[in-house]
């Protein structure tokens, strides 16, 4: 509940790496986010500091990420920020990861053509037993109205 949800706008810095794990598909890539500001002295836009994030995608988002993104693509990433610090070979390292919940092309910087991902075949979901279709029929209004009136006339017992 106390997670840091962020939205980062930047460019894909590395080709997404796709893996099939025991828990399902997973993909990761590096995201470069560079701030830009107007340098009033020079009267021109200037690049600021670049932050790099490792973006992690899971399940269907991983599959779609691997099939949709390439190095240099402008993207918008939303997800949970995770900052980790550790010591490797005597040096202190800090990494910032984003556990992505949504990834999309930045349409402010170009166009994109959306294609809906195909749904899994019915045979691929054979692990779950077949369940009967629920009855979505609404009962006739007359039968319900009579029951409601009868219930309303009966006194309620208070204990």
Tab-separated table of C-alpha atoms in Angstrom:
chain	number	residue	atom	x	y	z
A	1	UNK	CA	0.000	0.000	0.000
A	2	UNK	CA	2.862	2.408	0.718
A	3	UNK	CA	4.532	2.047	-2.661
A	4	UNK	CA	6.079	4.780	-4.766
A	5	UNK	CA	4.226	4.859	-8.084
A	6	UNK	CA	6.001	6.889	-10.755
A	7	UNK	CA	5.525	7.830	-14.376
A	8	UNK	CA	8.788	8.174	-16.322
A	9	UNK	CA	9.058	9.595	-19.844
A	10	UNK	CA	12.232	8.763	-21.742
A	11	UNK	CA	13.884	6.596	-24.377
A	12	UNK	CA	14.537	2.857	-24.537
A	13	UNK	CA	18.319	2.607	-23.951
A	14	UNK	CA	18.800	-1.168	-24.405
A	15	UNK	CA	16.989	-3.784	-26.452
A	16	UNK	CA	14.370	-5.524	-24.247
A	17	UNK	CA	15.556	-8.923	-22.988
A	18	UNK	CA	12.730	-11.499	-22.902
A	19	UNK	CA	12.784	-14.615	-20.706
A	20	UNK	CA	10.322	-17.439	-20.059
A	21	UNK	CA	10.465	-18.138	-16.317
A	22	UNK	CA	8.618	-20.642	-14.129
A	23	UNK	CA	6.385	-17.767	-12.947
A	24	UNK	CA	5.639	-16.627	-16.530
A	25	UNK	CA	7.174	-14.313	-19.119
A	26	UNK	CA	9.498	-11.508	-17.990
A	27	UNK	CA	11.223	-8.706	-19.899
A	28	UNK	CA	13.609	-5.971	-18.885
A	29	UNK	CA	15.212	-2.972	-20.536
A	30	UNK	CA	17.022	0.210	-19.536
A	31	UNK	CA	15.182	3.519	-19.749
A	32	UNK	CA	17.075	6.800	-20.167
A	33	UNK	CA	15.291	9.867	-18.785
A	34	UNK	CA	16.942	13.196	-19.571
A	35	UNK	CA	15.613	16.498	-18.271
A	36	UNK	CA	15.604	19.479	-20.646
A	37	UNK	CA	15.528	23.101	-19.656
A	38	UNK	CA	15.635	26.478	-21.368
A	39	UNK	CA	19.000	28.129	-20.789
A	40	UNK	CA	17.937	31.791	-20.711
A	41	UNK	CA	21.527	33.024	-21.054
A	42	UNK	CA	22.027	31.185	-24.359
A	43	UNK	CA	18.310	31.288	-25.257
A	44	UNK	CA	18.333	27.606	-26.233
A	45	UNK	CA	17.165	24.266	-24.878
A	46	UNK	CA	19.827	22.307	-23.010
A	47	UNK	CA	19.945	18.690	-21.866
A	48	UNK	CA	20.235	18.191	-18.135
A	49	UNK	CA	21.244	15.127	-16.145
A	50	UNK	CA	20.259	11.666	-17.475
A	51	UNK	CA	18.786	9.103	-15.071
A	52	UNK	CA	18.779	5.419	-16.009
A	53	UNK	CA	16.155	2.972	-14.752
A	54	UNK	CA	15.894	-0.772	-15.249
A	55	UNK	CA	12.300	-1.449	-16.262
A	56	UNK	CA	10.837	-4.875	-15.451
A	57	UNK	CA	7.680	-6.158	-17.153
A	58	UNK	CA	5.894	-9.422	-16.387
A	59	UNK	CA	3.279	-11.698	-17.966
A	60	UNK	CA	1.462	-10.269	-20.997
A	61	UNK	CA	3.133	-6.874	-20.564
A	62	UNK	CA	6.513	-8.617	-20.991
A	63	UNK	CA	5.416	-10.345	-24.183
A	64	UNK	CA	4.025	-7.125	-25.660
A	65	UNK	CA	7.105	-5.140	-24.577
A	66	UNK	CA	9.499	-7.533	-26.284
A	67	UNK	CA	7.455	-7.413	-29.498
A	68	UNK	CA	6.900	-3.644	-29.541
A	69	UNK	CA	9.958	-1.764	-28.269
A	70	UNK	CA	13.334	-1.053	-29.841
A	71	UNK	CA	16.364	0.985	-28.797
A	72	UNK	CA	15.667	4.702	-29.129
A	73	UNK	CA	11.859	4.460	-28.934
A	74	UNK	CA	10.282	7.266	-26.894
A	75	UNK	CA	8.153	5.662	-24.171
A	76	UNK	CA	6.065	6.410	-21.100
A	77	UNK	CA	6.455	3.921	-18.245
A	78	UNK	CA	4.266	3.732	-15.151
A	79	UNK	CA	5.027	1.437	-12.251
A	80	UNK	CA	6.443	0.916	-8.774
A	81	UNK	CA	9.836	2.469	-8.056
A	82	UNK	CA	12.336	0.264	-6.215
A	83	UNK	CA	15.683	1.754	-5.177
A	84	UNK	CA	18.308	-0.725	-4.000
A	85	UNK	CA	21.759	-0.210	-2.522
A	86	UNK	CA	24.441	-2.862	-2.056
A	87	UNK	CA	28.185	-3.305	-1.944
A	88	UNK	CA	29.915	-5.158	-4.791
A	89	UNK	CA	33.659	-5.776	-4.752
A	90	UNK	CA	34.122	-3.088	-2.118
A	91	UNK	CA	32.145	-0.425	-4.006
A	92	UNK	CA	28.730	0.905	-3.070
A	93	UNK	CA	26.117	0.594	-5.863
A	94	UNK	CA	22.649	2.053	-6.075
A	95	UNK	CA	20.124	0.950	-8.688
A	96	UNK	CA	16.672	2.273	-9.479
A	97	UNK	CA	14.209	-0.233	-10.932
A	98	UNK	CA	10.652	0.247	-12.133
A	99	UNK	CA	8.281	-2.704	-11.804
A	100	UNK	CA	6.090	-1.645	-14.742
A	101	UNK	CA	2.302	-1.755	-14.720
A	102	UNK	CA	1.954	0.084	-18.068
A	103	UNK	CA	4.302	0.899	-20.943
A	104	UNK	CA	3.448	2.810	-24.102
A	105	UNK	CA	4.979	4.811	-26.908
A	106	UNK	CA	5.140	8.576	-26.267
A	107	UNK	CA	2.689	9.919	-28.853
A	108	UNK	CA	3.868	13.497	-28.235
A	109	UNK	CA	7.017	12.515	-30.150
A	110	UNK	CA	5.665	10.245	-32.903
A	111	UNK	CA	2.892	7.929	-34.018
A	112	UNK	CA	2.170	4.320	-33.172
A	113	UNK	CA	-0.215	1.691	-34.553
A	114	UNK	CA	-1.965	-0.379	-31.876
A	115	UNK	CA	-2.632	-4.091	-32.463
A	116	UNK	CA	-4.567	-6.034	-29.848
A	117	UNK	CA	-2.647	-9.072	-28.592
A	118	UNK	CA	-4.295	-12.400	-29.453
A	119	UNK	CA	-6.001	-14.166	-26.578
A	120	UNK	CA	-4.766	-17.622	-25.572
A	121	UNK	CA	-6.541	-20.544	-27.218
A	122	UNK	CA	-9.281	-22.306	-25.244
A	123	UNK	CA	-7.168	-25.487	-25.201
A	124	UNK	CA	-4.272	-23.598	-23.593
A	125	UNK	CA	-6.352	-23.007	-20.464
A	126	UNK	CA	-6.946	-26.736	-19.933
A	127	UNK	CA	-5.438	-26.609	-16.428
A	128	UNK	CA	-8.639	-25.125	-14.989
A	129	UNK	CA	-11.715	-27.383	-14.971
A	130	UNK	CA	-14.646	-26.397	-17.165
A	131	UNK	CA	-17.327	-24.513	-15.275
A	132	UNK	CA	-20.954	-24.112	-16.321
A	133	UNK	CA	-21.983	-20.763	-17.790
A	134	UNK	CA	-23.682	-18.549	-15.153
A	135	UNK	CA	-27.393	-17.798	-15.513
A	136	UNK	CA	-27.506	-14.074	-16.304
A	137	UNK	CA	-31.283	-13.988	-16.872
A	138	UNK	CA	-33.186	-11.386	-14.878
A	139	UNK	CA	-36.264	-12.799	-13.108
A	140	UNK	CA	-39.644	-11.466	-14.275
A	141	UNK	CA	-40.598	-8.160	-12.626
A	142	UNK	CA	-43.971	-9.458	-11.364
A	143	UNK	CA	-42.465	-12.302	-9.352
A	144	UNK	CA	-39.886	-10.009	-7.731
A	145	UNK	CA	-42.382	-7.243	-6.932
A	146	UNK	CA	-44.714	-9.640	-5.102
A	147	UNK	CA	-41.860	-11.058	-3.022
A	148	UNK	CA	-40.594	-7.596	-2.111
A	149	UNK	CA	-44.038	-6.445	-0.944
A	150	UNK	CA	-44.544	-9.587	1.159
A	151	UNK	CA	-41.106	-9.201	2.797
A	152	UNK	CA	-41.732	-5.533	3.533
A	153	UNK	CA	-45.014	-6.364	5.350
A	154	UNK	CA	-43.445	-8.952	7.671
A	155	UNK	CA	-42.105	-7.440	10.932
A	156	UNK	CA	-38.393	-7.837	11.573
A	157	UNK	CA	-37.298	-9.588	14.747
A	158	UNK	CA	-34.733	-7.674	16.793
A	159	UNK	CA	-32.454	-9.669	19.061
